[in-house]
Short mmCIF file of C-alpha atoms in Angstrom, two decimals:
data_model
loop_
_atom_site.label_atom_id
_atom_site.label_comp_id
_atom_site.label_asym_id
_atom_site.label_seq_id
_atom_site.Cartn_x
_atom_site.Cartn_y
_atom_site.Cartn_z
CA MET A 36 -105.94 -145.87 -93.92
CA ARG A 37 -104.82 -142.09 -95.31
CA VAL A 38 -103.37 -141.84 -98.48
CA GLY A 39 -101.97 -138.42 -99.98
CA VAL A 40 -102.58 -137.66 -103.77
CA LEU A 41 -99.94 -135.03 -104.86
CA ALA A 42 -101.99 -131.97 -105.69
CA LEU A 43 -99.63 -129.62 -107.19
CA GLN A 44 -101.45 -129.89 -110.69
CA GLY A 45 -102.94 -132.63 -112.91
CA ASP A 46 -105.66 -135.29 -112.22
CA PHE A 47 -105.25 -135.61 -108.43
CA ALA A 48 -109.08 -135.16 -107.96
CA GLU A 49 -110.08 -138.60 -110.14
CA HIS A 50 -107.77 -140.31 -107.93
CA MET A 51 -109.11 -139.01 -104.86
CA GLN A 52 -112.49 -140.14 -106.17
CA MET A 53 -111.37 -143.47 -106.81
CA LEU A 54 -109.93 -143.79 -103.35
CA LEU A 55 -112.89 -142.77 -101.56
CA GLN A 56 -114.97 -145.28 -103.56
CA LEU A 57 -112.72 -147.78 -102.00
CA ARG A 58 -113.40 -146.40 -98.74
CA VAL A 59 -109.89 -144.86 -98.11
CA ASP A 60 -109.20 -141.50 -96.66
CA ALA A 61 -107.93 -139.39 -99.59
CA VAL A 62 -105.78 -136.16 -98.59
CA GLU A 63 -104.36 -133.38 -101.15
CA VAL A 64 -100.55 -133.01 -100.87
CA LYS A 65 -99.37 -129.44 -101.67
CA LEU A 66 -97.00 -128.56 -99.06
CA PRO A 67 -94.33 -130.66 -96.83
CA SER A 68 -96.68 -130.74 -93.69
CA ASP A 69 -99.33 -132.41 -95.89
CA LEU A 70 -97.19 -135.48 -95.83
CA THR A 71 -97.55 -136.10 -92.16
CA GLY A 72 -99.89 -138.97 -90.84
CA LEU A 73 -100.25 -140.47 -94.37
CA ASP A 74 -99.93 -144.30 -94.90
CA ALA A 75 -99.40 -143.82 -98.71
CA LEU A 76 -98.84 -141.38 -101.56
CA ILE A 77 -100.13 -141.13 -105.26
CA MET A 78 -98.61 -139.04 -107.72
CA PRO A 79 -101.27 -138.28 -110.59
CA GLY A 80 -101.53 -137.55 -114.21
CA GLY A 81 -100.50 -134.27 -115.42
CA GLU A 82 -97.30 -132.34 -116.71
CA SER A 83 -94.10 -133.52 -114.93
CA THR A 84 -92.54 -130.21 -115.69
CA THR A 85 -94.90 -128.24 -113.84
CA PHE A 86 -94.78 -130.81 -110.75
CA ALA A 87 -90.87 -130.49 -110.59
CA LYS A 88 -91.46 -126.73 -110.76
CA LEU A 89 -93.54 -126.43 -108.01
CA ALA A 90 -92.01 -129.14 -105.86
CA GLU A 91 -89.06 -127.30 -106.09
CA ARG A 92 -90.44 -124.10 -104.94
CA PHE A 93 -92.22 -124.97 -102.01
CA ALA A 94 -89.53 -127.32 -100.91
CA LEU A 95 -91.20 -130.76 -101.45
CA MET A 96 -88.56 -132.63 -103.08
CA PRO A 97 -86.66 -133.67 -99.75
CA PRO A 98 -89.67 -134.77 -98.01
CA LEU A 99 -91.38 -136.69 -100.53
CA ARG A 100 -87.87 -138.70 -101.24
CA ASP A 101 -87.82 -139.21 -97.56
CA PHE A 102 -91.46 -140.39 -97.46
CA ILE A 103 -90.94 -142.91 -100.34
CA LYS A 104 -87.58 -143.82 -98.93
CA SER A 105 -89.06 -144.81 -95.53
CA GLY A 106 -90.78 -147.80 -97.27
CA LYS A 107 -94.30 -146.30 -97.37
CA PRO A 108 -96.33 -147.12 -100.73
CA THR A 109 -95.98 -144.87 -103.41
CA TRP A 110 -97.41 -144.94 -106.91
CA GLY A 111 -96.93 -142.59 -109.86
CA THR A 112 -99.40 -142.57 -112.92
CA CYS A 113 -98.11 -141.19 -116.34
CA ALA A 114 -96.35 -137.78 -115.13
CA GLY A 115 -96.24 -139.24 -111.71
CA LEU A 116 -93.76 -142.21 -113.33
CA ILE A 117 -91.66 -139.54 -114.90
CA PHE A 118 -91.61 -137.76 -111.78
CA MET A 119 -90.14 -140.96 -109.73
CA ALA A 120 -87.51 -142.18 -112.49
CA THR A 121 -83.94 -142.08 -112.20
CA ASP A 122 -83.30 -141.25 -115.61
CA VAL A 123 -85.82 -139.64 -118.07
CA GLY A 124 -83.27 -138.91 -121.13
CA ARG A 125 -83.41 -135.31 -120.47
CA ASP A 126 -82.40 -132.37 -118.36
CA GLN A 127 -85.45 -132.13 -116.02
CA PRO A 128 -85.41 -132.51 -112.31
CA THR A 129 -87.16 -135.73 -110.72
CA LEU A 130 -87.55 -137.43 -107.44
CA GLY A 131 -84.96 -140.17 -108.70
CA VAL A 132 -86.15 -142.95 -106.45
CA MET A 133 -87.23 -145.53 -109.00
CA ASP A 134 -84.47 -147.36 -110.97
CA ILE A 135 -86.13 -147.02 -114.19
CA LYS A 136 -85.18 -145.29 -117.60
CA VAL A 137 -88.13 -143.60 -119.04
CA LYS A 138 -88.77 -141.92 -122.73
CA ARG A 139 -91.28 -139.05 -122.48
CA ASN A 140 -94.12 -138.66 -124.82
CA ALA A 141 -92.93 -141.74 -126.15
CA PHE A 142 -96.13 -142.78 -128.52
CA GLY A 143 -96.35 -139.17 -129.98
CA ARG A 144 -98.53 -136.27 -129.76
CA GLN A 145 -102.18 -136.23 -128.49
CA VAL A 146 -103.58 -137.58 -131.75
CA ASP A 147 -101.62 -140.93 -131.08
CA SER A 148 -102.90 -141.34 -127.50
CA PHE A 149 -105.04 -144.93 -127.27
CA ILE A 150 -106.70 -147.11 -125.04
CA SER A 151 -105.40 -150.90 -125.22
CA PRO A 152 -106.02 -153.96 -123.04
CA VAL A 153 -103.09 -154.86 -120.91
CA ARG A 154 -102.23 -157.85 -118.90
CA ILE A 155 -101.09 -156.79 -115.44
CA ALA A 156 -98.99 -159.09 -112.98
CA GLY A 157 -101.44 -159.74 -110.08
CA LEU A 158 -104.69 -159.33 -112.22
CA ALA A 159 -106.57 -162.17 -113.53
CA ASP A 160 -108.25 -160.43 -116.17
CA PRO A 161 -107.11 -158.14 -119.02
CA TYR A 162 -107.02 -154.19 -117.68
CA GLU A 163 -108.33 -151.78 -120.38
CA ALA A 164 -105.54 -149.03 -119.99
CA ILE A 165 -105.78 -145.36 -121.22
CA PHE A 166 -102.58 -143.91 -122.67
CA ILE A 167 -102.73 -140.25 -122.85
CA ARG A 168 -99.53 -138.57 -124.35
CA ALA A 169 -97.64 -141.25 -122.41
CA PRO A 170 -94.30 -142.28 -121.41
CA LEU A 171 -92.95 -145.85 -121.36
CA ILE A 172 -90.17 -147.34 -119.57
CA GLU A 173 -87.35 -148.16 -121.81
CA SER A 174 -85.29 -149.97 -119.22
CA VAL A 175 -85.31 -151.06 -115.67
CA GLY A 176 -82.79 -151.60 -112.83
CA PRO A 177 -82.05 -155.11 -111.35
CA ASP A 178 -84.50 -154.56 -108.20
CA VAL A 179 -87.39 -153.71 -110.72
CA GLU A 180 -90.04 -155.99 -111.37
CA VAL A 181 -91.86 -155.55 -114.94
CA MET A 182 -95.94 -155.58 -114.16
CA ALA A 183 -97.17 -155.28 -117.74
CA THR A 184 -96.19 -154.82 -121.41
CA LEU A 185 -98.04 -153.92 -124.43
CA PRO A 186 -98.18 -156.47 -127.19
CA ASP A 187 -95.05 -155.11 -128.72
CA GLY A 188 -92.95 -155.81 -125.43
CA ALA A 189 -92.98 -151.92 -124.49
CA ILE A 190 -92.88 -151.92 -120.72
CA VAL A 191 -95.82 -149.98 -119.30
CA ALA A 192 -95.97 -150.75 -115.32
CA ALA A 193 -93.40 -151.90 -112.98
CA ARG A 194 -92.63 -152.26 -109.30
CA GLN A 195 -89.83 -151.53 -107.06
CA GLY A 196 -90.44 -152.75 -103.52
CA ASN A 197 -92.87 -150.19 -102.16
CA MET A 198 -93.12 -148.19 -105.24
CA LEU A 199 -95.21 -148.82 -108.33
CA VAL A 200 -95.62 -147.11 -111.56
CA THR A 201 -98.04 -147.34 -114.91
CA SER A 202 -97.75 -145.02 -117.89
CA PHE A 203 -101.57 -145.42 -118.15
CA HIS A 204 -104.19 -143.93 -116.08
CA PRO A 205 -106.42 -146.14 -113.89
CA GLU A 206 -107.82 -143.09 -112.47
CA LEU A 207 -109.75 -142.29 -115.58
CA THR A 208 -111.79 -145.70 -115.71
CA ARG A 209 -114.61 -147.18 -113.60
CA ASP A 210 -112.40 -149.90 -113.07
CA ASN A 211 -110.45 -149.71 -109.53
CA ARG A 212 -108.45 -153.19 -109.73
CA VAL A 213 -105.13 -151.22 -109.95
CA HIS A 214 -106.10 -148.91 -107.07
CA SER A 215 -107.34 -152.04 -104.99
CA LEU A 216 -104.00 -153.75 -105.93
CA PHE A 217 -101.79 -150.42 -104.57
CA LEU A 218 -103.66 -150.69 -101.49
CA LYS A 219 -102.34 -154.24 -100.76
CA PHE A 220 -98.73 -152.99 -101.06
CA MET B 64 -114.13 -154.40 -119.90
CA PRO B 65 -114.88 -157.65 -121.99
CA PHE B 66 -112.05 -159.04 -124.46
CA SER B 67 -115.04 -159.39 -126.97
CA ARG B 68 -116.13 -155.91 -127.02
CA TYR B 69 -112.26 -154.83 -127.64
CA LEU B 70 -112.10 -157.24 -130.69
CA GLY B 71 -115.41 -156.20 -132.35
CA ILE B 72 -113.93 -152.78 -132.29
CA ILE B 73 -111.03 -153.82 -134.14
CA VAL B 74 -112.92 -155.65 -136.46
CA HIS B 75 -115.12 -152.83 -137.46
CA GLN B 76 -112.29 -150.20 -137.92
CA ASP B 77 -110.28 -152.61 -139.69
CA LYS B 78 -112.87 -152.01 -142.20
CA ARG B 79 -112.66 -148.59 -142.00
CA GLU B 80 -109.03 -148.63 -142.70
CA ILE B 81 -109.49 -150.47 -145.70
CA ASN B 82 -112.14 -148.11 -146.90
CA LYS B 83 -110.04 -145.08 -145.98
CA MET B 84 -107.07 -146.52 -148.09
CA GLU B 85 -109.38 -147.17 -151.17
CA ASN B 86 -110.41 -143.21 -150.60
CA LYS B 87 -113.82 -144.78 -150.33
CA VAL B 88 -114.65 -142.79 -147.23
CA MET B 89 -113.89 -139.42 -147.69
CA GLU B 90 -114.33 -136.94 -144.70
CA THR B 91 -115.59 -134.04 -146.34
CA ASN B 92 -117.38 -130.87 -144.95
CA GLY B 93 -115.92 -131.98 -141.40
CA LYS B 94 -118.93 -134.30 -141.70
CA ALA B 95 -119.82 -136.39 -138.62
CA GLU B 96 -117.74 -139.60 -139.07
CA LEU B 97 -116.55 -142.04 -136.65
CA THR B 98 -113.38 -140.61 -135.23
CA THR B 99 -112.12 -143.68 -133.42
CA SER B 100 -109.68 -145.50 -135.16
CA ARG B 101 -106.64 -147.63 -135.14
CA ASN B 102 -103.14 -146.53 -135.10
CA GLY B 103 -100.14 -148.38 -136.12
CA ARG B 104 -100.13 -150.52 -132.97
CA GLY B 105 -103.37 -152.01 -133.19
CA HIS B 106 -105.03 -149.74 -130.41
CA GLU B 107 -108.42 -147.51 -130.29
CA SER B 108 -107.68 -143.95 -130.60
CA GLY B 109 -109.42 -140.53 -131.04
CA THR B 110 -111.85 -141.78 -128.47
CA GLU B 111 -114.07 -139.23 -126.10
CA ALA B 112 -112.46 -140.58 -123.34
CA LEU B 113 -109.00 -139.80 -124.76
CA LYS B 114 -109.90 -136.32 -126.02
CA ARG B 115 -111.49 -135.58 -122.59
CA GLY B 116 -108.69 -137.27 -120.61
CA LEU B 117 -106.16 -134.80 -121.90
CA ALA B 118 -107.93 -132.07 -120.79
CA GLN B 119 -108.18 -133.70 -117.30
CA MET B 120 -104.16 -133.84 -117.06
CA LEU B 121 -104.26 -130.03 -117.63
CA LYS B 122 -106.48 -129.52 -114.55
CA GLY B 123 -105.11 -127.24 -111.88
CA GLY B 124 -102.75 -125.80 -114.03
CA VAL B 125 -102.12 -122.58 -116.42
CA ILE B 126 -102.07 -122.63 -120.28
CA MET B 127 -100.47 -119.52 -121.50
CA ASP B 128 -100.55 -117.78 -124.88
CA VAL B 129 -97.24 -117.71 -126.49
CA VAL B 130 -96.24 -116.19 -129.94
CA THR B 131 -92.55 -117.32 -130.19
CA PRO B 132 -90.55 -120.62 -129.33
CA GLU B 133 -88.73 -118.20 -126.86
CA GLN B 134 -92.16 -117.57 -125.01
CA ALA B 135 -92.89 -121.41 -125.22
CA LYS B 136 -89.64 -121.95 -123.46
CA ILE B 137 -90.19 -119.37 -120.72
CA ALA B 138 -93.70 -120.81 -120.06
CA GLU B 139 -92.50 -124.08 -119.71
CA ASP B 140 -89.97 -123.10 -117.52
CA ALA B 141 -92.38 -120.98 -115.05
CA GLY B 142 -94.62 -124.47 -115.06
CA ALA B 143 -97.02 -123.99 -117.64
CA CYS B 144 -99.06 -127.24 -118.10
CA SER B 145 -99.81 -126.24 -121.73
CA VAL B 146 -98.83 -123.33 -124.44
CA MET B 147 -101.48 -121.94 -126.72
CA ALA B 148 -99.21 -120.95 -129.85
CA LEU B 149 -100.60 -117.71 -131.84
CA GLU B 150 -99.48 -115.10 -133.99
CA ARG B 151 -100.16 -112.04 -131.87
CA VAL B 152 -101.80 -112.43 -128.30
CA PRO B 153 -105.56 -110.83 -127.96
CA ALA B 154 -104.33 -107.43 -126.81
CA ASP B 155 -102.37 -107.00 -130.05
CA ILE B 156 -105.21 -108.36 -132.25
CA ARG B 157 -107.83 -105.55 -130.63
CA LYS B 158 -104.94 -102.82 -131.26
CA ASN B 159 -104.13 -103.94 -134.66
CA GLY B 160 -107.74 -104.91 -135.88
CA GLY B 161 -108.06 -106.46 -139.10
CA VAL B 162 -108.88 -110.44 -139.76
CA ALA B 163 -107.31 -112.25 -137.30
CA ARG B 164 -106.66 -115.73 -138.49
CA MET B 165 -104.96 -118.86 -137.89
CA SER B 166 -101.20 -118.81 -137.11
CA ASP B 167 -98.16 -119.54 -139.57
CA PRO B 168 -97.79 -123.12 -139.40
CA GLY B 169 -94.01 -122.85 -139.50
CA MET B 170 -94.44 -120.68 -136.23
CA ILE B 171 -96.68 -123.49 -134.52
CA GLU B 172 -94.11 -125.97 -135.61
CA GLY B 173 -91.18 -124.36 -134.31
CA ILE B 174 -93.15 -124.10 -130.68
CA ILE B 175 -94.16 -127.79 -131.07
CA GLY B 176 -90.51 -128.57 -131.43
CA ILE B 177 -89.03 -126.56 -128.64
CA THR B 178 -91.54 -127.67 -125.85
CA THR B 179 -92.35 -130.91 -124.22
CA VAL B 180 -95.94 -129.74 -122.83
CA PRO B 181 -98.85 -130.08 -125.01
CA VAL B 182 -98.97 -127.36 -127.61
CA MET B 183 -102.79 -126.01 -128.52
CA ALA B 184 -103.68 -123.53 -131.51
CA LYS B 185 -106.60 -121.59 -132.41
CA CYS B 186 -108.68 -121.68 -135.49
CA ARG B 187 -111.38 -119.51 -136.38
CA ILE B 188 -114.80 -120.52 -135.60
CA GLY B 189 -116.58 -122.43 -138.14
CA HIS B 190 -113.08 -122.62 -140.37
CA TYR B 191 -112.77 -126.51 -140.18
CA VAL B 192 -109.97 -126.27 -142.69
CA GLU B 193 -107.58 -124.37 -140.47
CA ALA B 194 -108.75 -127.28 -137.92
CA ARG B 195 -107.43 -129.80 -140.39
CA VAL B 196 -104.20 -127.89 -140.87
CA LEU B 197 -103.53 -127.76 -137.16
CA GLU B 198 -104.63 -131.63 -136.72
CA ALA B 199 -102.07 -132.44 -139.41
CA LEU B 200 -99.50 -130.35 -138.09
CA GLY B 201 -99.60 -132.34 -134.50
CA VAL B 202 -101.33 -129.93 -132.27
CA ASP B 203 -102.37 -131.30 -128.98
CA TYR B 204 -105.57 -129.32 -128.81
CA ILE B 205 -107.31 -126.91 -131.03
CA ASP B 206 -109.31 -123.85 -129.85
CA GLU B 207 -112.02 -122.80 -131.88
CA SER B 208 -112.08 -119.58 -130.59
CA GLU B 209 -113.89 -116.06 -130.78
CA VAL B 210 -110.51 -114.21 -130.48
CA LEU B 211 -110.00 -114.72 -134.19
CA THR B 212 -112.47 -113.44 -136.98
CA PRO B 213 -115.17 -115.93 -137.37
CA ALA B 214 -115.07 -117.58 -140.61
CA ASP B 215 -118.94 -118.78 -140.65
CA GLU B 216 -121.50 -116.95 -138.92
CA GLU B 217 -124.01 -119.99 -138.82
CA ASN B 218 -122.03 -123.12 -137.99
CA HIS B 219 -119.65 -124.14 -135.59
CA VAL B 220 -117.04 -126.61 -136.74
CA ASP B 221 -118.48 -130.37 -136.33
CA LYS B 222 -115.65 -131.50 -134.22
CA ARG B 223 -116.84 -134.89 -133.97
CA GLY B 224 -115.11 -135.72 -137.19
CA PHE B 225 -111.59 -134.90 -135.59
CA LYS B 226 -109.25 -137.35 -133.71
CA VAL B 227 -107.57 -134.07 -132.30
CA PRO B 228 -109.50 -132.62 -129.19
CA PHE B 229 -111.21 -129.36 -129.22
CA VAL B 230 -111.75 -126.86 -126.61
CA CYS B 231 -114.27 -123.83 -127.01
CA GLY B 232 -115.51 -120.74 -125.27
CA ALA B 233 -119.03 -120.40 -123.59
CA ARG B 234 -120.92 -117.72 -121.71
CA ASN B 235 -123.46 -119.76 -120.25
CA LEU B 236 -124.82 -123.62 -119.84
CA GLY B 237 -126.53 -123.49 -123.02
CA GLU B 238 -123.72 -122.54 -124.96
CA ALA B 239 -121.38 -125.13 -123.07
CA LEU B 240 -123.51 -128.01 -124.02
CA ARG B 241 -123.88 -126.95 -127.72
CA ARG B 242 -120.27 -127.02 -128.14
CA ILE B 243 -119.97 -130.27 -126.19
CA ASN B 244 -122.65 -131.85 -128.54
CA GLU B 245 -120.67 -130.78 -131.24
CA GLY B 246 -117.42 -132.45 -129.86
CA ALA B 247 -115.75 -130.13 -127.73
CA ALA B 248 -113.52 -132.09 -125.28
CA MET B 249 -112.99 -128.99 -123.01
CA ILE B 250 -114.85 -125.62 -122.69
CA ARG B 251 -113.77 -122.39 -121.31
CA SER B 252 -115.43 -119.01 -120.18
CA LYS B 253 -115.09 -116.90 -123.27
CA GLY B 254 -114.32 -113.67 -121.11
CA GLU B 255 -112.95 -110.87 -122.92
CA ALA B 256 -109.87 -111.63 -124.25
CA GLY B 257 -106.98 -109.20 -124.34
CA THR B 258 -108.33 -106.62 -121.94
CA GLY B 259 -106.81 -107.42 -119.03
CA ASP B 260 -110.12 -107.15 -117.02
CA VAL B 261 -111.42 -110.13 -115.26
CA VAL B 262 -115.12 -109.30 -115.05
CA GLU B 263 -116.44 -111.22 -118.10
CA ALA B 264 -114.62 -114.50 -117.08
CA VAL B 265 -115.90 -114.04 -113.71
CA ARG B 266 -119.55 -113.52 -115.31
CA HIS B 267 -119.52 -116.59 -117.58
CA ALA B 268 -117.88 -119.06 -115.16
CA ARG B 269 -120.37 -118.04 -112.43
CA ALA B 270 -123.17 -118.50 -115.16
CA ILE B 271 -122.02 -121.91 -116.02
CA LEU B 272 -121.43 -123.04 -112.63
CA GLY B 273 -124.85 -121.17 -111.28
CA ASP B 274 -126.68 -123.12 -114.02
CA ILE B 275 -125.41 -126.35 -113.21
CA ARG B 276 -126.59 -125.86 -109.43
CA ARG B 277 -129.82 -124.92 -110.55
CA VAL B 278 -130.25 -128.15 -112.97
CA GLN B 279 -129.22 -130.16 -109.95
CA ASN B 280 -132.58 -129.09 -108.22
CA MET B 281 -134.99 -129.69 -111.01
CA ASN B 282 -137.22 -132.78 -111.81
CA ARG B 283 -137.25 -134.32 -115.08
CA ALA B 284 -140.29 -132.47 -116.24
CA GLU B 285 -138.45 -129.11 -115.80
CA LEU B 286 -135.01 -130.31 -117.18
CA PHE B 287 -137.04 -131.00 -120.58
CA THR B 288 -138.22 -127.53 -120.55
CA TYR B 289 -135.01 -126.05 -119.51
CA ALA B 290 -133.06 -127.70 -122.08
CA LYS B 291 -135.48 -126.23 -124.46
CA GLU B 292 -135.02 -122.80 -123.13
CA ILE B 293 -131.16 -122.81 -123.25
CA GLY B 294 -131.02 -124.51 -126.71
CA ALA B 295 -129.25 -127.76 -125.40
CA PRO B 296 -129.92 -131.43 -125.93
CA TYR B 297 -131.87 -132.96 -123.24
CA ALA B 298 -129.36 -135.79 -122.78
CA LEU B 299 -126.31 -133.60 -121.94
CA VAL B 300 -128.38 -131.42 -119.60
CA GLU B 301 -129.51 -134.71 -117.93
CA GLU B 302 -126.11 -135.92 -117.78
CA THR B 303 -124.94 -132.55 -116.23
CA ALA B 304 -127.38 -132.39 -113.86
CA ASN B 305 -126.57 -136.30 -112.75
CA LEU B 306 -122.81 -135.49 -112.45
CA GLY B 307 -123.13 -131.87 -111.08
CA ARG B 308 -120.71 -130.31 -113.40
CA LEU B 309 -119.98 -130.49 -117.31
CA PRO B 310 -118.84 -133.73 -118.57
CA VAL B 311 -115.80 -132.25 -119.86
CA VAL B 312 -113.45 -130.09 -118.10
CA LEU B 313 -114.25 -126.43 -117.48
CA PHE B 314 -111.22 -123.63 -117.50
CA ALA B 315 -111.41 -119.91 -117.23
CA ALA B 316 -110.14 -117.69 -119.96
CA GLY B 317 -110.26 -114.00 -120.98
CA GLY B 318 -109.07 -111.18 -119.16
CA ILE B 319 -107.01 -112.93 -116.26
CA ALA B 320 -103.90 -111.04 -115.47
CA THR B 321 -102.72 -111.47 -111.84
CA PRO B 322 -102.06 -114.30 -109.26
CA ALA B 323 -105.24 -113.07 -107.55
CA ASP B 324 -107.23 -112.93 -110.83
CA ALA B 325 -106.18 -116.89 -111.36
CA ALA B 326 -106.67 -117.92 -107.90
CA LEU B 327 -110.36 -116.10 -108.01
CA MET B 328 -111.29 -117.92 -110.97
CA MET B 329 -110.09 -121.17 -109.21
CA GLU B 330 -112.21 -120.53 -106.19
CA ILE B 331 -115.38 -119.73 -108.08
CA GLY B 332 -114.80 -123.13 -109.41
CA VAL B 333 -113.01 -124.09 -112.45
CA ASP B 334 -110.52 -126.64 -113.06
CA GLY B 335 -107.88 -124.37 -114.37
CA VAL B 336 -107.03 -121.19 -116.42
CA PHE B 337 -105.95 -119.68 -119.72
CA VAL B 338 -103.73 -116.63 -119.34
CA GLY B 339 -103.29 -114.98 -122.64
CA SER B 340 -102.18 -111.25 -123.06
CA GLY B 341 -101.53 -110.96 -119.14
CA ILE B 342 -98.21 -112.66 -119.27
CA PHE B 343 -96.36 -111.34 -122.04
CA LYS B 344 -97.94 -107.78 -122.21
CA SER B 345 -96.44 -107.59 -118.41
CA GLY B 346 -93.31 -105.78 -117.52
CA ASP B 347 -91.71 -109.18 -116.21
CA PRO B 348 -93.13 -111.87 -118.20
CA ALA B 349 -91.27 -114.71 -116.36
CA ARG B 350 -91.78 -113.64 -113.30
CA ARG B 351 -95.37 -113.11 -113.56
CA ALA B 352 -96.00 -116.41 -115.20
CA LYS B 353 -94.47 -118.36 -112.37
CA ALA B 354 -96.25 -116.34 -109.87
CA ILE B 355 -99.88 -117.30 -111.67
CA VAL B 356 -98.89 -120.78 -111.84
CA GLU B 357 -97.80 -120.96 -107.89
CA ALA B 358 -101.29 -118.71 -107.24
CA THR B 359 -103.39 -121.70 -109.12
CA THR B 360 -102.10 -124.47 -107.02
CA HIS B 361 -102.32 -122.67 -103.99
CA PHE B 362 -105.47 -120.78 -104.61
CA ARG B 363 -106.95 -121.18 -101.06
CA ASP B 364 -103.41 -120.36 -99.40
CA TYR B 365 -103.61 -116.32 -99.14
CA LYS B 366 -100.25 -115.78 -97.47
CA ILE B 367 -98.59 -117.92 -100.62
CA ILE B 368 -100.69 -115.67 -103.07
CA ALA B 369 -99.24 -112.75 -101.05
CA GLU B 370 -95.73 -113.98 -101.37
CA VAL B 371 -95.84 -114.62 -105.17
CA SER B 372 -97.56 -111.55 -105.85
CA LYS B 373 -94.94 -109.17 -104.52
CA ASN B 374 -92.93 -107.31 -107.03
CA LEU B 375 -94.15 -108.71 -110.10
CA GLY B 376 -93.58 -105.29 -112.10
CA GLU B 377 -96.10 -103.72 -114.26
CA PRO B 378 -99.35 -105.67 -115.18
CA MET B 379 -100.75 -105.22 -118.49
CA VAL B 380 -102.30 -101.73 -119.12
CA GLY B 381 -105.85 -103.07 -119.43
CA ILE B 382 -109.00 -101.98 -120.99
CA ASN B 383 -112.11 -101.39 -118.62
CA ILE B 384 -114.86 -103.56 -120.37
CA SER B 385 -117.65 -100.85 -119.57
CA SER B 386 -115.55 -98.41 -121.78
CA LEU B 387 -115.41 -100.79 -124.73
CA PRO B 388 -118.13 -100.15 -127.35
CA ALA B 389 -120.38 -103.37 -128.06
CA ASP B 390 -118.73 -103.84 -131.65
CA GLN B 391 -115.45 -104.48 -130.22
CA LYS B 392 -116.29 -106.98 -127.65
CA MET B 393 -114.98 -110.63 -128.94
CA ALA B 394 -117.35 -112.59 -126.46
CA GLY B 395 -120.55 -112.32 -128.74
CA ARG B 396 -119.02 -114.30 -131.54
CA GLY B 397 -120.38 -117.88 -131.51
CA TRP B 398 -123.61 -118.73 -130.20
#
């Protein structure tokens, strides 16, 4: 299995290291040709505006959309979540593939970043989730399944067919359960 | 992680919150305090993982010096992953002389209000009140910076006492690990800011990365001696040797002026770059900013670097460092 990680900017190396630990080939995706031969794709944490600028400049938007629409598993963490959403509440280019309404920096600034245990559908035990200037999902479309919420009901993980999004960062932990879950999609 | 441990933290911190309310705990003189605490939602915040984690989100990106909200917008539109809000870029600090201090909080707020990317701001070395003010303003990262005039010639800020993360400059591994020991969650090369001459950034990045390669080949007896020689805590030297990298993200800074400069630093092995005077002291800032972002992402793709480097207009004029008198060098500030 070969999994691509969008490597325009952000913590893509952390995702790749997690994949390598799970004995999966990890490949950097910076240009359209890098998508050839991939079985799945991860969009890492980082800055979503930076992703959009670079993806537009290097003609990645259409091939990324085609890749995801072909049904191959795709997962966005934090900035990756924003980059996949249909509605981010402001004028910012996104792939617009996942039917979710997102609020950016929903919890405040860096001093408000936090760690909290969450229950994720498909995982038996609570998961220690790291939220850094995190977005949250304000509402989901009819085809979207909510995978995790905070105690106050805020949606922080969701699935729509082959697509997974998390507003937290499993790649920053030593716990590979979410990566394993995604690889079974 | 076991749920019980999490609950334990909450109980412990509950007590701290109560103490704080009763003003029994005063965080004076930046004295080391537990910085983790509960926020309104009852979660853990201000931890090392969160402080270092934001720097991990900046990797592969360009952090740009800006002096106005308009420049912050240009930087964000060019693809900057973060901006550094300051009153004067280092080139002007050099030119104007005098004491360089923390920027006007009003200006920093203006920049925070206009951009969605993380906002950094500088405090003087050792000036923990400037640091507290920046934390209160809600900046996302504080740069305890040699570019400003040092406020304390003996002590750096005790950065462990803050919820907001810090980035600090370093010229070699010992200096980097001393800053990390004080609580820095990100390290950058010092370089020589405001010159447009990349030579010092190269020297410092090579020194840090070269020292890391050396410690990887040392046995424990040698590490003990080496830690003493470079004036760094043994535990951090050992951790660095085991990881084969610093325990925090490493960026390049100080003198980067062109897309090729940025790509050079990435190839030497840093995680990302700061560009200070290089953008807004050049002929066409918007275009140069975009080109530097693109070259940083595609740092090994020389055709792309050639393409983005075309017709960028005048680079910043620059000062050759070998012509700079020793007392005008900033990198020697801090220790």
